[in-house]
Amino acid sequence: MAICAGGAAQRYRQLVENQIVPRLGGKALQKLTRLDIEGWHTTLRADSLAPRTIGHAHRVLSKALSDAERDNIIVRNVCKLHKAPKVAEREMVIVRDVGGLIGKLAGERLYVPAILSLTAGMRLGEILALTDRRVDLDGKTVDVCAALEETKAHGIRVKTPKSKAGRRKLTLPDIAIKA
């Protein structure tokens, strides 16, 4: 598999160690069947794993098997024969009364991060990586160009966004400027 950035590699390792190896690690890759994958999914569901987690584990295994197939270690990738479980789409409502939440947070330590999250759509890691050079109160903007991340391998560090879309200039509303 390709080498991934900090948090992703750590998550893939967890999926391999906790969901893949304990249940499929005793079987030779060449002998894995569609029924083995189906049984694996059933076992993971019986262990109360969320469909999204099962899907992530399935994709990690599928990628590893695709690499093995490309390198002629196995004849076929059985994960292609049995798809990961579907994750039901659902609308997520995090805060129903934004004004009420803002009122409750007024004067609290988390007020400014909450305001930036609610009004600018910034993620926690992006807020924690902000520096005063990136905030223009007169121009009512903030430049998002970094995020704080914690991994076992590197501890807490500042990282740059993976894509151009992650680097952006946001316009701040008056409530954020005041905060």
Steps between C-alpha positions, in 0.01 A plus 500: 500500500606856443646687795242733653516816704522463881143451624384297200790252525433458871130434434580247225739322737223481764258352248756240394591410859145500644264397220696327223782292648307350796223373271669434165871489583511122536388439142736516200417793273472271197235293680273788602154469345200726458334298777793573733451873441124470550556305825755758613246781448240299693743445789589869512128592505442244779782671693289820475741681267344789313445450126737791434781326695434174318514690172833659595644159594367353174666775295834453680489126432385557140788740435752252643351221286501725191871562555558125543300430183699762304825343627379149397499377861132405469283427196200715597385750760201336671399831657385607153255207503331598826451871561524674836170563680323820405490781752155651528493866405354716771481868554707601797369786707764596750354819646130580472514831688821677398399821674433312824835323480682828440320650799602209724862521387535876550786567740618137488846389394364322191301799376740616226570150359126425501421827321765428234367149453135604485539810283797417276477121485853455627607164642644475850852418375491805272388725785770369732769563236396865442757770559439873526675547162217304335216708646417838343243666726486817287447302180269256685683195363697202622750300295471127564833345405579255781344262749610348826521120498588237758649164403682231693801527269544879512303619803333838457611693193383762254438367150408661172175407323515205259333687216458851360138492618626467858691827467243777489419858597177530698293810556404545863163636612485783753432264793830320428688827470355616831593171668 
